[in-house]
Short mmCIF file of C-alpha atoms in Angstrom, two decimals:
data_model
loop_
_atom_site.label_atom_id
_atom_site.label_comp_id
_atom_site.label_asym_id
_atom_site.label_seq_id
_atom_site.Cartn_x
_atom_site.Cartn_y
_atom_site.Cartn_z
CA GLN G 41 -12.31 14.39 2.29
CA VAL G 42 -9.20 11.61 2.99
CA GLN G 43 -5.49 12.92 3.56
CA LEU G 44 -2.76 10.31 3.61
CA VAL G 45 0.64 9.81 4.97
CA GLU G 46 2.82 7.05 4.56
CA SER G 47 6.13 6.30 6.69
CA GLY G 48 8.54 3.48 6.97
CA GLY G 49 10.61 2.96 3.45
CA GLY G 50 14.34 4.09 4.12
CA LEU G 51 17.51 2.15 2.68
CA VAL G 52 17.01 -1.72 3.14
CA GLN G 53 19.60 -5.18 1.62
CA ALA G 54 18.34 -7.38 -0.20
CA GLY G 55 16.95 -10.01 2.42
CA GLY G 56 15.51 -7.64 4.34
CA SER G 57 12.78 -6.13 5.70
CA LEU G 58 10.35 -3.45 6.03
CA ARG G 59 6.59 -2.10 7.29
CA LEU G 60 5.88 0.65 5.53
CA SER G 61 2.56 2.18 7.20
CA CYS G 62 -0.27 4.37 6.24
CA ALA G 63 -1.87 7.19 8.30
CA ALA G 64 -5.32 8.39 6.67
CA SER G 65 -6.94 11.34 8.11
CA GLY G 66 -10.93 11.15 9.14
CA ARG G 67 -13.21 9.43 10.37
CA THR G 68 -14.40 7.71 7.74
CA PHE G 69 -11.05 5.81 6.85
CA ARG G 70 -13.19 2.22 7.44
CA SER G 71 -15.44 2.65 4.83
CA TYR G 72 -12.60 3.09 2.70
CA ALA G 73 -11.02 0.53 -0.02
CA MET G 74 -6.89 0.65 0.56
CA GLY G 75 -3.89 -0.36 -1.66
CA TRP G 76 -0.42 -0.45 -1.99
CA PHE G 77 0.88 1.22 -5.27
CA ARG G 78 5.19 1.45 -5.90
CA GLN G 79 6.87 3.26 -8.68
CA ALA G 80 10.30 2.63 -10.18
CA PRO G 81 12.29 5.05 -12.24
CA GLY G 82 11.92 5.36 -15.93
CA LYS G 83 8.74 2.98 -14.91
CA GLU G 84 4.91 2.92 -15.28
CA ARG G 85 3.29 2.71 -11.17
CA GLU G 86 2.12 -0.97 -11.03
CA PHE G 87 0.14 -2.43 -8.16
CA VAL G 88 1.68 -4.24 -5.23
CA ALA G 89 -1.68 -5.01 -2.86
CA ALA G 90 -5.07 -4.40 -1.72
CA ILE G 91 -7.44 -4.45 1.16
CA SER G 92 -10.25 -4.20 1.73
CA TRP G 93 -12.31 -1.70 4.14
CA SER G 94 -12.95 -4.51 7.00
CA GLY G 95 -9.68 -5.91 6.06
CA GLY G 96 -11.25 -9.86 5.20
CA SER G 97 -10.40 -9.71 1.87
CA THR G 98 -6.39 -9.25 0.40
CA TYR G 99 -4.57 -8.93 -3.20
CA TYR G 100 -1.78 -9.25 -4.18
CA ALA G 101 0.60 -8.21 -7.12
CA ASP G 102 2.13 -12.37 -8.78
CA SER G 103 5.47 -10.45 -7.63
CA VAL G 104 5.32 -9.62 -3.92
CA LYS G 105 2.64 -12.60 -3.36
CA GLY G 106 4.16 -14.83 -0.50
CA ARG G 107 6.83 -11.74 0.50
CA PHE G 108 3.98 -9.16 1.15
CA THR G 109 1.55 -8.51 3.73
CA ILE G 110 -1.60 -6.14 3.67
CA SER G 111 -2.64 -5.65 6.84
CA ARG G 112 -5.45 -2.06 8.19
CA ASP G 113 -6.32 -0.79 11.52
CA ASN G 114 -9.25 1.01 11.44
CA PRO G 115 -9.87 2.85 14.53
CA LYS G 116 -5.76 3.76 14.32
CA ASN G 117 -7.18 4.58 10.53
CA THR G 118 -3.56 3.50 9.47
CA VAL G 119 -2.43 0.76 7.07
CA TYR G 120 0.55 -1.43 6.44
CA LEU G 121 2.29 -3.32 4.48
CA ARG G 122 5.32 -5.55 5.81
CA MET G 123 7.69 -6.66 3.46
CA ASN G 124 9.87 -9.56 3.64
CA VAL G 125 12.87 -10.65 1.78
CA LEU G 126 12.98 -7.97 -0.49
CA HIS G 127 14.82 -8.03 -3.83
CA PRO G 128 16.82 -4.79 -5.33
CA GLU G 129 13.53 -5.14 -7.38
CA ASP G 130 10.80 -3.43 -5.71
CA THR G 131 13.02 -0.57 -5.13
CA ALA G 132 10.68 2.26 -5.33
CA VAL G 133 8.29 4.70 -4.17
CA TYR G 134 6.05 3.27 -2.09
CA TYR G 135 2.77 4.99 -2.36
CA CYS G 136 -0.55 4.19 -0.09
CA ALA G 137 -4.16 4.80 -1.94
CA ALA G 138 -7.70 4.66 -0.22
CA ALA G 139 -11.06 3.95 -2.51
CA GLN G 140 -15.09 4.72 -1.37
CA SER G 141 -15.38 1.04 -2.21
CA TRP G 142 -16.25 -0.95 -0.22
CA SER G 143 -14.16 -4.12 -2.38
CA VAL G 144 -10.50 -4.08 -3.06
CA HIS G 145 -8.93 -2.27 -6.66
CA THR G 146 -6.39 -3.27 -8.71
CA THR G 147 -6.64 -0.27 -10.50
CA GLY G 148 -5.02 3.51 -9.75
CA ASP G 149 -8.37 4.61 -11.10
CA GLU G 150 -10.32 3.29 -8.97
CA TYR G 151 -8.38 5.51 -6.29
CA ASP G 152 -9.51 8.72 -5.53
CA TYR G 153 -6.84 9.82 -3.04
CA TRP G 154 -3.72 9.18 -2.72
CA GLY G 155 -0.57 9.95 -0.53
CA GLN G 156 3.18 11.98 -1.30
CA GLY G 157 4.55 8.93 -1.65
CA THR G 158 7.65 6.93 0.65
CA GLN G 159 10.87 5.78 -1.14
CA VAL G 160 12.37 1.94 -0.68
CA THR G 161 15.90 1.13 -1.59
CA VAL G 162 16.66 -2.23 -1.80
CA SER G 163 20.67 -2.72 -2.76
CA SER G 164 22.33 -6.05 -3.51
#
């Protein structure tokens, strides 16, 4: 069992930056691939970024590529999402997810555990 707790969300102006953190419980964090998803009001949940268990592989949605960076610190049981040059359309609840897998995954169904989400609001 893995519990995930996101933090770092907030209100930021367009063009600004935020760093989200996701703290995971459990001693087997490093065996999980991790991902970030988001859901805007009235829209379906969408993939944002993913990272393999070692951090050696990452994958991004086209909409965030070049602006967002996913990383992980296995000794700290934490995964991060650095978000730069934020746009109003990045406004959403951001969710951290864990998949008991060695590889990167981009669909929600492949993830086993989810956090409660953190709100990111980008004003224009």
